[in-house]
CSV table of N, CA and C in Angstrom, one decimal:
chain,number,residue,atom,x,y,z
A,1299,UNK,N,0.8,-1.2,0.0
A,1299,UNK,CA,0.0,0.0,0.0
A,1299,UNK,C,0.9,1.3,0.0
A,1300,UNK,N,2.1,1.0,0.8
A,1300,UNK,CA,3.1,2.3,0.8
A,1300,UNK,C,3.4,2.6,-0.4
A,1301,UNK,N,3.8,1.8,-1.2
A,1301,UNK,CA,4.1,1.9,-2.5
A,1301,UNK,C,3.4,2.6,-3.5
A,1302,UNK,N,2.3,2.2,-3.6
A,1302,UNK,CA,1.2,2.3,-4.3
A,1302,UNK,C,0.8,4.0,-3.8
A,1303,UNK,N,0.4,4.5,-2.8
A,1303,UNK,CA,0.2,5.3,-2.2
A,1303,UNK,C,1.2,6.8,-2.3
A,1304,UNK,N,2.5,6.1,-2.4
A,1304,UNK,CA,3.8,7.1,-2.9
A,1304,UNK,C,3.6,7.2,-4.4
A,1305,UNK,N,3.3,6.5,-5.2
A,1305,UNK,CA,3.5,6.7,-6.8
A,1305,UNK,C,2.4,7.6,-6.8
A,1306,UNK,N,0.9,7.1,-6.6
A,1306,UNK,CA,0.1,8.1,-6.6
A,1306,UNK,C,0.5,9.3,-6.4
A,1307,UNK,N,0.7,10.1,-5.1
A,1307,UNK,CA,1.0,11.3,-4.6
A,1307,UNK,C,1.9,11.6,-5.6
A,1308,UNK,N,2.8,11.1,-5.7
A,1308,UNK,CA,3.8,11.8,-6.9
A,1308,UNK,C,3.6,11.8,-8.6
A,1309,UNK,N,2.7,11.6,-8.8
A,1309,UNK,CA,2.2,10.9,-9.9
A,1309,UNK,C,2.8,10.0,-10.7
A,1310,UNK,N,2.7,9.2,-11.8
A,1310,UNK,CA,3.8,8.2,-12.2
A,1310,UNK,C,4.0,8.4,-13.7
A,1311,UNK,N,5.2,7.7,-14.4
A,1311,UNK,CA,4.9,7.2,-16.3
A,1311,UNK,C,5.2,6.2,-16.1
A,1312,UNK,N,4.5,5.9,-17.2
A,1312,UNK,CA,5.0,4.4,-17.8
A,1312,UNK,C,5.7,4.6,-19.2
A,1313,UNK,N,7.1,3.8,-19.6
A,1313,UNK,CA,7.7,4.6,-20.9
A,1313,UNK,C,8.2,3.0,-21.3
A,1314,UNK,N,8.6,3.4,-22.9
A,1314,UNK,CA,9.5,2.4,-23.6
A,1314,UNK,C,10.9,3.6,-23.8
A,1315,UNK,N,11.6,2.9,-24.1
A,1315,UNK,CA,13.2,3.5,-23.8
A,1315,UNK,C,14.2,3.1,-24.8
A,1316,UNK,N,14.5,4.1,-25.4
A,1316,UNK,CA,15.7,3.4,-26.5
A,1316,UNK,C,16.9,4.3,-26.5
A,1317,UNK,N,17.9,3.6,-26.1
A,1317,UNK,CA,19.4,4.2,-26.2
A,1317,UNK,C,20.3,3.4,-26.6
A,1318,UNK,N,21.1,4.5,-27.8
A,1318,UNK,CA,22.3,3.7,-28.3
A,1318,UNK,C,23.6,4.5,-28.2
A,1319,UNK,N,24.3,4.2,-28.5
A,1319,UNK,CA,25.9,5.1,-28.4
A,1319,UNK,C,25.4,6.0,-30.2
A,1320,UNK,N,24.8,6.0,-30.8
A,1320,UNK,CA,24.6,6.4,-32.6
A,1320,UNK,C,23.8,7.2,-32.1
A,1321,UNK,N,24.1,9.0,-32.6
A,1321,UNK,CA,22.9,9.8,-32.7
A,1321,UNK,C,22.1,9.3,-33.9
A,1322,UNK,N,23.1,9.0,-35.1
A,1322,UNK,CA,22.2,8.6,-36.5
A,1322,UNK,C,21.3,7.7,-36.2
A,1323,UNK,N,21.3,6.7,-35.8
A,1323,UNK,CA,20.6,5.4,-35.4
A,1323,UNK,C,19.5,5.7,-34.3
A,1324,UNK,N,19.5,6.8,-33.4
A,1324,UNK,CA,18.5,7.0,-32.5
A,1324,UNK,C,17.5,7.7,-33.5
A,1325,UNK,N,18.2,8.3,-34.1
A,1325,UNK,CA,17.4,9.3,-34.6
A,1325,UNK,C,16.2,8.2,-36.2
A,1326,UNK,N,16.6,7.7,-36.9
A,1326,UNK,CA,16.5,7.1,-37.7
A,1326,UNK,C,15.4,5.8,-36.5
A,1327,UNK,N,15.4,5.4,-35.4
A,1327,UNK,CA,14.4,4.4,-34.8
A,1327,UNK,C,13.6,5.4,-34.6
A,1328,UNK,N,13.5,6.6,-33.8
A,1328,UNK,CA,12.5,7.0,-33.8
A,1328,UNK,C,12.0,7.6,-34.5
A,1329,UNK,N,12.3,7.9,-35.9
A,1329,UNK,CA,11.7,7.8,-36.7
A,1329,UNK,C,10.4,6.7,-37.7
A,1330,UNK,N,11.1,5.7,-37.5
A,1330,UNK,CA,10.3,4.6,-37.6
A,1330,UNK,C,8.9,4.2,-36.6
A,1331,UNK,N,9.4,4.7,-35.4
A,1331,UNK,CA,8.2,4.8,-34.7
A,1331,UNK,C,7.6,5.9,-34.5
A,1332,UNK,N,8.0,6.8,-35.0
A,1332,UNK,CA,6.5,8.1,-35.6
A,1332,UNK,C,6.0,7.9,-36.4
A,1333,UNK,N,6.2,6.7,-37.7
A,1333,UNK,CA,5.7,6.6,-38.5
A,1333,UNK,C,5.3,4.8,-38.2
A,1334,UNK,N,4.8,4.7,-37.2
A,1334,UNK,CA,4.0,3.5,-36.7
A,1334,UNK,C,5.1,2.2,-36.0
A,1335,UNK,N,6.1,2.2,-36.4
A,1335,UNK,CA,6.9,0.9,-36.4
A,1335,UNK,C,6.6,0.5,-34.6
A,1336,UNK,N,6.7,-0.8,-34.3
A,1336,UNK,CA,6.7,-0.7,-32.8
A,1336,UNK,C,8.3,-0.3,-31.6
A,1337,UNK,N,8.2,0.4,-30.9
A,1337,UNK,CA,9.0,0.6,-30.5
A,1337,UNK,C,9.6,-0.7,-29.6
A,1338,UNK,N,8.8,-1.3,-29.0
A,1338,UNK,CA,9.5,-2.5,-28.2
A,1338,UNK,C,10.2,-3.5,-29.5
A,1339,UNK,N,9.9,-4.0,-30.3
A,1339,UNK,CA,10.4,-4.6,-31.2
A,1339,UNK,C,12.1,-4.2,-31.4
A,1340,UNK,N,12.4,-2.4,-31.7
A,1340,UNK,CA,13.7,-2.2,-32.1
A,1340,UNK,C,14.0,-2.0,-30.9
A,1341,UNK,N,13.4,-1.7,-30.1
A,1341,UNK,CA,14.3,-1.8,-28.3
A,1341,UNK,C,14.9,-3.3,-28.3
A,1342,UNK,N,14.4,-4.0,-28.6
A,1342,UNK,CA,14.8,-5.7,-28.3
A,1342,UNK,C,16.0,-5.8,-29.4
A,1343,UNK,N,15.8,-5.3,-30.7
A,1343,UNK,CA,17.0,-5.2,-31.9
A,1343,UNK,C,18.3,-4.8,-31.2
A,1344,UNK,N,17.9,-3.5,-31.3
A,1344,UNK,CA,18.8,-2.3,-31.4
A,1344,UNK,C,19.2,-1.2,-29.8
A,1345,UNK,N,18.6,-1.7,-28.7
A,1345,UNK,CA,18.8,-0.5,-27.8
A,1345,UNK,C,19.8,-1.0,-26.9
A,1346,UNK,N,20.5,0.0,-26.4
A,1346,UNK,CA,21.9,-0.9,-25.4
A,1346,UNK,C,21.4,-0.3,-24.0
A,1347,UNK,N,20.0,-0.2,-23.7
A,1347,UNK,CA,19.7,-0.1,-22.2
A,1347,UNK,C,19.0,-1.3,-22.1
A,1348,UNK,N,19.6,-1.3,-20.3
A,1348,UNK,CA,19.4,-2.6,-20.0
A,1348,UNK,C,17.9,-3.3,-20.3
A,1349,UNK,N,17.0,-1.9,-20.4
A,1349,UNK,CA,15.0,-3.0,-20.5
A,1349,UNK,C,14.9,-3.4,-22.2
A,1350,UNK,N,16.3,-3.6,-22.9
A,1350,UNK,CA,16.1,-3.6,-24.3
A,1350,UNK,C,16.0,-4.8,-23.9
A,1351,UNK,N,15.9,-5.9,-23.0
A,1351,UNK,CA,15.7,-7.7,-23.0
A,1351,UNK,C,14.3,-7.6,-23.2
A,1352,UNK,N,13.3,-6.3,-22.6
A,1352,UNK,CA,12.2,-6.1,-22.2
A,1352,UNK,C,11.5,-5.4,-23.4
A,1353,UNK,N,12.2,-5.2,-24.1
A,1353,UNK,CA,11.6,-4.0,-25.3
A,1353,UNK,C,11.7,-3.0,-24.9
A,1354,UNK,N,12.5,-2.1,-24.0
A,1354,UNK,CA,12.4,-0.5,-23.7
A,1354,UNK,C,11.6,-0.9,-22.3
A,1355,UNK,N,10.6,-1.4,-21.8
A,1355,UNK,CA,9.9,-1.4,-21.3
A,1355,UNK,C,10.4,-0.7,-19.7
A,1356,UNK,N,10.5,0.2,-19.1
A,1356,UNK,CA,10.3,0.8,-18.0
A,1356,UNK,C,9.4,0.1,-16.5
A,1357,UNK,N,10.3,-0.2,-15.5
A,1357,UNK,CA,9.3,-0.1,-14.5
A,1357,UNK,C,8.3,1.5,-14.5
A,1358,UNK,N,7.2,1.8,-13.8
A,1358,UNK,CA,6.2,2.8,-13.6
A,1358,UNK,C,7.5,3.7,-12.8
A,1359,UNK,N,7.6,4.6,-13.0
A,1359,UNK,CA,8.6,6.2,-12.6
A,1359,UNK,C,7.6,6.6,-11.7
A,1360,UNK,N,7.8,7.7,-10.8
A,1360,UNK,CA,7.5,8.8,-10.5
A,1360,UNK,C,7.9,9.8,-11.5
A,1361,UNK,N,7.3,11.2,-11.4
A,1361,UNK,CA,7.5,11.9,-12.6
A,1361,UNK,C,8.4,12.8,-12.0
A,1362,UNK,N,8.9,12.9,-11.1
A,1362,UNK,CA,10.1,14.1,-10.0
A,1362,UNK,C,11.4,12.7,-10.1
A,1363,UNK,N,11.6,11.7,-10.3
A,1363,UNK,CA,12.3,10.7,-10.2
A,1363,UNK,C,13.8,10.8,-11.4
A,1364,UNK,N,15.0,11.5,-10.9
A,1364,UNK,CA,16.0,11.0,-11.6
A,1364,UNK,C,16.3,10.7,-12.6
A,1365,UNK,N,15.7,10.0,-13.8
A,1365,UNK,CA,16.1,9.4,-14.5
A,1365,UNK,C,16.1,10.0,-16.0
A,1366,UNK,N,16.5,9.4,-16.9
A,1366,UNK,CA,16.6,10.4,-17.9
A,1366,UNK,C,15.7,10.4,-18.8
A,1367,UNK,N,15.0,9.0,-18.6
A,1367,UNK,CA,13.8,8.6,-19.8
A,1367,UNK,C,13.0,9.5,-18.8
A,1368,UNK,N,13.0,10.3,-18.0
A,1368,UNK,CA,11.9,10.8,-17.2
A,1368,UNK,C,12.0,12.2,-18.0
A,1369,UNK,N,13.2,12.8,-17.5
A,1369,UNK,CA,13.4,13.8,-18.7
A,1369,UNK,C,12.6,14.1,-19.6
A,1370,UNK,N,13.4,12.9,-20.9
A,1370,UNK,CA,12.7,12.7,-21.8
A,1370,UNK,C,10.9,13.1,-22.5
A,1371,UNK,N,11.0,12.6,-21.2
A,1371,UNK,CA,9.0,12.3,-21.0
A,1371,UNK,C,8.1,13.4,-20.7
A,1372,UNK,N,9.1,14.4,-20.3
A,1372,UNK,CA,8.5,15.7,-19.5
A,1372,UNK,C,7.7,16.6,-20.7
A,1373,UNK,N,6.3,16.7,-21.0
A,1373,UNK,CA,5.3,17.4,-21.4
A,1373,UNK,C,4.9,16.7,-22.6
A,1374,UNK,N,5.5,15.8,-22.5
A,1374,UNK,CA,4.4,14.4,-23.2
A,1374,UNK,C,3.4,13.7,-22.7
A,1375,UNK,N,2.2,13.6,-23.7
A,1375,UNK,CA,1.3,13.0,-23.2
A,1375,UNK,C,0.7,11.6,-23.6
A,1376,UNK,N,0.0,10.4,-23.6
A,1376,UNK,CA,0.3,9.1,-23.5
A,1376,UNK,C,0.1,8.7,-25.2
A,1377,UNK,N,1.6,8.1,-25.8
A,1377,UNK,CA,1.4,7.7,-26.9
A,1377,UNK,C,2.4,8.7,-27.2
A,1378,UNK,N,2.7,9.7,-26.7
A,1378,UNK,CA,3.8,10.7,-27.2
A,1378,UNK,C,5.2,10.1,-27.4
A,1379,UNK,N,5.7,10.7,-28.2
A,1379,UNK,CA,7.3,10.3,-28.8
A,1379,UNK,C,8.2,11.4,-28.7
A,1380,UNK,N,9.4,11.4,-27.6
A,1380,UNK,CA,10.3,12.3,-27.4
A,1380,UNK,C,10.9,12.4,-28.6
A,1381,UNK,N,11.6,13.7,-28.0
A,1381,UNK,CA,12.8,13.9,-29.4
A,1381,UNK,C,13.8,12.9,-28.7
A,1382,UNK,N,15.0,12.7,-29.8
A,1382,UNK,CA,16.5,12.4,-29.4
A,1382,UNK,C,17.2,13.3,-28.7
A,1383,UNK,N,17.5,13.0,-28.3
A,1383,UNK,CA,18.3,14.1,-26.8
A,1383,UNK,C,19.4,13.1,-26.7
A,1384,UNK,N,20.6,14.1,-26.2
A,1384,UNK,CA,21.7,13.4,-26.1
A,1384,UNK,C,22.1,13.1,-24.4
A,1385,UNK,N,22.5,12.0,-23.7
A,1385,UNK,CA,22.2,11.9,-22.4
A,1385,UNK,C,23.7,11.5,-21.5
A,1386,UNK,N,23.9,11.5,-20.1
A,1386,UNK,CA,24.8,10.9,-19.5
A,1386,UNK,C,24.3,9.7,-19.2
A,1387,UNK,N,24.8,8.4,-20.0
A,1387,UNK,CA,24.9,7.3,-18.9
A,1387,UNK,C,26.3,6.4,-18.2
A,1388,UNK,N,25.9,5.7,-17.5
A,1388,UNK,CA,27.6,5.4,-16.6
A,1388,UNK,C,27.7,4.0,-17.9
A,1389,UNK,N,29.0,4.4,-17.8
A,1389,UNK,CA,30.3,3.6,-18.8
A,1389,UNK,C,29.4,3.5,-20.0
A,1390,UNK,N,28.8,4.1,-21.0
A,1390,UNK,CA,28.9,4.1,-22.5
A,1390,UNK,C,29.1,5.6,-22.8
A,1391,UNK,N,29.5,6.6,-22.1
A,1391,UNK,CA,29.9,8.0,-22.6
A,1391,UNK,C,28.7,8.8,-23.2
A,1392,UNK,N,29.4,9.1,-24.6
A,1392,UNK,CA,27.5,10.0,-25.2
A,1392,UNK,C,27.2,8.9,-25.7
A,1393,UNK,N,25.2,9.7,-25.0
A,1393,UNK,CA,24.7,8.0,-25.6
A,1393,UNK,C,23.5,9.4,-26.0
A,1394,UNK,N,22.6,8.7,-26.7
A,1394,UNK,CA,21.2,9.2,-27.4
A,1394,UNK,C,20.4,8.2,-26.7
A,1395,UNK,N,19.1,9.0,-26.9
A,1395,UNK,CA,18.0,8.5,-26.1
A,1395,UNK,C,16.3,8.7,-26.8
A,1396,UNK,N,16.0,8.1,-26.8
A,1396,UNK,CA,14.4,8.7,-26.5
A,1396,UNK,C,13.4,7.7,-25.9
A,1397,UNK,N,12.1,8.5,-25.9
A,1397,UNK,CA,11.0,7.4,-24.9
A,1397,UNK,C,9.8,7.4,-25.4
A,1398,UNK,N,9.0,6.8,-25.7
A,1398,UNK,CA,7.6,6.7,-25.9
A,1398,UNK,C,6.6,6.7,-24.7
A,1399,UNK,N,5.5,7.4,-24.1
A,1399,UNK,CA,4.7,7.2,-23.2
A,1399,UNK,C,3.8,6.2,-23.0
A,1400,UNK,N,3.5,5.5,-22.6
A,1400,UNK,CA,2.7,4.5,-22.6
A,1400,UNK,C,1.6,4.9,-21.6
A,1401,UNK,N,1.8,5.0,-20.6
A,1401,UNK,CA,0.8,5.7,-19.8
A,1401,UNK,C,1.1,7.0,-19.2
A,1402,UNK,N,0.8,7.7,-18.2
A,1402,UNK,CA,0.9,8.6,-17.7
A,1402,UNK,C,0.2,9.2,-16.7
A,1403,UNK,N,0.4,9.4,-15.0
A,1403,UNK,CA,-1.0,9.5,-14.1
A,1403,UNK,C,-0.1,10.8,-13.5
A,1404,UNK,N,-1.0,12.0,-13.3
A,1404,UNK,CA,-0.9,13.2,-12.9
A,1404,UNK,C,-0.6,13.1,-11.5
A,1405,UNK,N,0.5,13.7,-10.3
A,1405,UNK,CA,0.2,13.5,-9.1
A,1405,UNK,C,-1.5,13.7,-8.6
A,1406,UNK,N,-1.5,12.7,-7.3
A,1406,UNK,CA,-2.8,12.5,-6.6
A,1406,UNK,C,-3.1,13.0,-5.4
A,1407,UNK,N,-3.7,14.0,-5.4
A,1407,UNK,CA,-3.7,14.9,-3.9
A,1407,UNK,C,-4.3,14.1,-2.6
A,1408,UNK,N,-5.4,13.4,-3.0
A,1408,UNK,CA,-6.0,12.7,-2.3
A,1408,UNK,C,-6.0,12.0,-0.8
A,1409,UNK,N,-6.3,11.7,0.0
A,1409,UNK,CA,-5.6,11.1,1.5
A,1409,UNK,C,-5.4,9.7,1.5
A,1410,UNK,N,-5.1,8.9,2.2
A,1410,UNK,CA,-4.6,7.6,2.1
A,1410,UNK,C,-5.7,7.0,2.6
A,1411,UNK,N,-6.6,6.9,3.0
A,1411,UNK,CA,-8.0,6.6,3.4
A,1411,UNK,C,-9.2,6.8,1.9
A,1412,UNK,N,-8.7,7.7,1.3
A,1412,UNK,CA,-9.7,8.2,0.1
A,1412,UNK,C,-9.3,7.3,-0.8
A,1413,UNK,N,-7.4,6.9,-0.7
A,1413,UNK,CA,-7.5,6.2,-2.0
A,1413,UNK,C,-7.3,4.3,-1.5
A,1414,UNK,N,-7.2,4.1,-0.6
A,1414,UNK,CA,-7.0,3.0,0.0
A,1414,UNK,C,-7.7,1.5,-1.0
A,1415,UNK,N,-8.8,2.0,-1.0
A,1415,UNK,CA,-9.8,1.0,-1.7
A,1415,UNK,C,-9.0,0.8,-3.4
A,1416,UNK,N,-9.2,2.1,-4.3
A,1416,UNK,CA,-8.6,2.1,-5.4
A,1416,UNK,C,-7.4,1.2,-5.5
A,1417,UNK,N,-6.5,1.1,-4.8
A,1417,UNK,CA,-4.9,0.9,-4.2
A,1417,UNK,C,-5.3,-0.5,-4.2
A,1418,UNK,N,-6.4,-0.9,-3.4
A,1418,UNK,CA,-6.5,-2.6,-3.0
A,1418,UNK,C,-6.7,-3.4,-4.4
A,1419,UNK,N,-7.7,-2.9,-5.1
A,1419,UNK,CA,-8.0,-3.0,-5.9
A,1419,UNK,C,-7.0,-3.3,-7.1
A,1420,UNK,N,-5.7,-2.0,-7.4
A,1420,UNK,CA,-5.0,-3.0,-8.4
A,1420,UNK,C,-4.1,-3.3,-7.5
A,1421,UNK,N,-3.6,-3.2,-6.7
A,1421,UNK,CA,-2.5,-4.7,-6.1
A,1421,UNK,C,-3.3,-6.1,-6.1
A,1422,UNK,N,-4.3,-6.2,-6.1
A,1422,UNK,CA,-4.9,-7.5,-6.4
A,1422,UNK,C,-4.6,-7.9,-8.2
A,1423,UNK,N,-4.8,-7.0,-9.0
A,1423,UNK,CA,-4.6,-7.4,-10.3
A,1423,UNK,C,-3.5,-7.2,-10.8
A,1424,UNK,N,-2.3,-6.4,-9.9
A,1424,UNK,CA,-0.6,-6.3,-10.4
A,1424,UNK,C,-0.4,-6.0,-9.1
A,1425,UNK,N,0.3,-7.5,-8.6
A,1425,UNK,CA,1.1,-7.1,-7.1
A,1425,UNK,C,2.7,-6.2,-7.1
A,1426,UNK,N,2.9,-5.6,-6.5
A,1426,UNK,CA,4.3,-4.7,-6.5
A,1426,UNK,C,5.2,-5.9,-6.8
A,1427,UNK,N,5.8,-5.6,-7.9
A,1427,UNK,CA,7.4,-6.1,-8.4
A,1427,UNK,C,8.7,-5.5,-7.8
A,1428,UNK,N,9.7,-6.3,-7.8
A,1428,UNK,CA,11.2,-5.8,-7.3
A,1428,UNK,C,11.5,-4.7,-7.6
A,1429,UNK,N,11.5,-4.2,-9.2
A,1429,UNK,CA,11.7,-2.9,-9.7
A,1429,UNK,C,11.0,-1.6,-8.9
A,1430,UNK,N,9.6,-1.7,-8.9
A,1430,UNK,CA,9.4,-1.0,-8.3
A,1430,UNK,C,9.7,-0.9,-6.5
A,1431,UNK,N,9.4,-1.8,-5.9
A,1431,UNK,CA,10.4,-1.5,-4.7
A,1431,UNK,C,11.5,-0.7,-4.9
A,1432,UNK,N,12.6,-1.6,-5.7
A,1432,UNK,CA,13.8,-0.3,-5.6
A,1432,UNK,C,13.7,0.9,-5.9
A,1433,UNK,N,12.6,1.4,-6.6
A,1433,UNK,CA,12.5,3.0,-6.5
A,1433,UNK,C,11.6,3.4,-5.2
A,1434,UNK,N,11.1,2.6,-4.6
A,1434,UNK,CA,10.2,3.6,-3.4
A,1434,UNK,C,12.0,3.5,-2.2
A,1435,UNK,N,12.7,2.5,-2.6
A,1435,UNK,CA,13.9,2.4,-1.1
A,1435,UNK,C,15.3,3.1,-2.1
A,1436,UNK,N,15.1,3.5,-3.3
A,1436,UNK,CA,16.2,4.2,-3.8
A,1436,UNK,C,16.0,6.0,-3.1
A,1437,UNK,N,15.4,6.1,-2.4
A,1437,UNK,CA,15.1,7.4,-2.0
A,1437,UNK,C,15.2,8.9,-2.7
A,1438,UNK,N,14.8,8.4,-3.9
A,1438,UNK,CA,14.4,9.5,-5.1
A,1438,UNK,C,13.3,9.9,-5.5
């Protein structure tokens, strides 16, 4: 419930994620995926971050959360396609990036009592995964 309860308040995304060491190549996939291609498919091909086993696929973020696909994602809305942006990651130097939205939830002002029920509700249908843990005990 803590978990769930934190994402809310802070609101969350859901993203696909593609980075390569090639601006040409970032630039040229997401290309393809403005023009429909799926992005998890060339995440699994072509992306050298680690959710490329996953297709790009992102644990759920907080939207104040560190990271670069979050960046990326900032005033996009669900189904949105970042630009390429050039990014820091540890040990591949310049790398390119971009993200696709998949979902998106606005922070939730609400009290922990108002949303308790909602909360029960999908932890019954998606119980908290590892990933997510590590971002509520990463203290970001």
């Amino acid at each position: 419930y803590t978990l769930r309860y934190f994402m809310r308040r802070r609101g969350s995304v859901q993203l696909l994620y593609y980075l390569t060491d090639d601006r040409e190549r970032a630039i040229e996939a997401r290309g393809k995926v403005a023009q429909g291609a799926d992005l998890r498919v060339l995440a699994r091909k072509e992306s050298k971050a680690e959710s490329a086993g996953t297709g790009g696929v992102l644990p759920r973020l907080p939207l104040d959360y560190g990271h670069p696909a979050v960046e990326l994602a900032k005033g996009l809305s669900q189904g949105g396609i970042s630009v390429v942006r050039e990014i820091s990651t540890e040990g591949m130097g310049k790398s390119y990036a971009f993200v696709q939205v998949l979902d998106i939830q606005p922070p939730d002002p609400r009290s922990f009592e108002e949303l308790k029920g909602e909360i029960a509700l999908e932890l019954d249908r998606r119980p908290v995964e590892g990933p997510e843990l590590e971002i509520l005990l990463s203290g970001r």
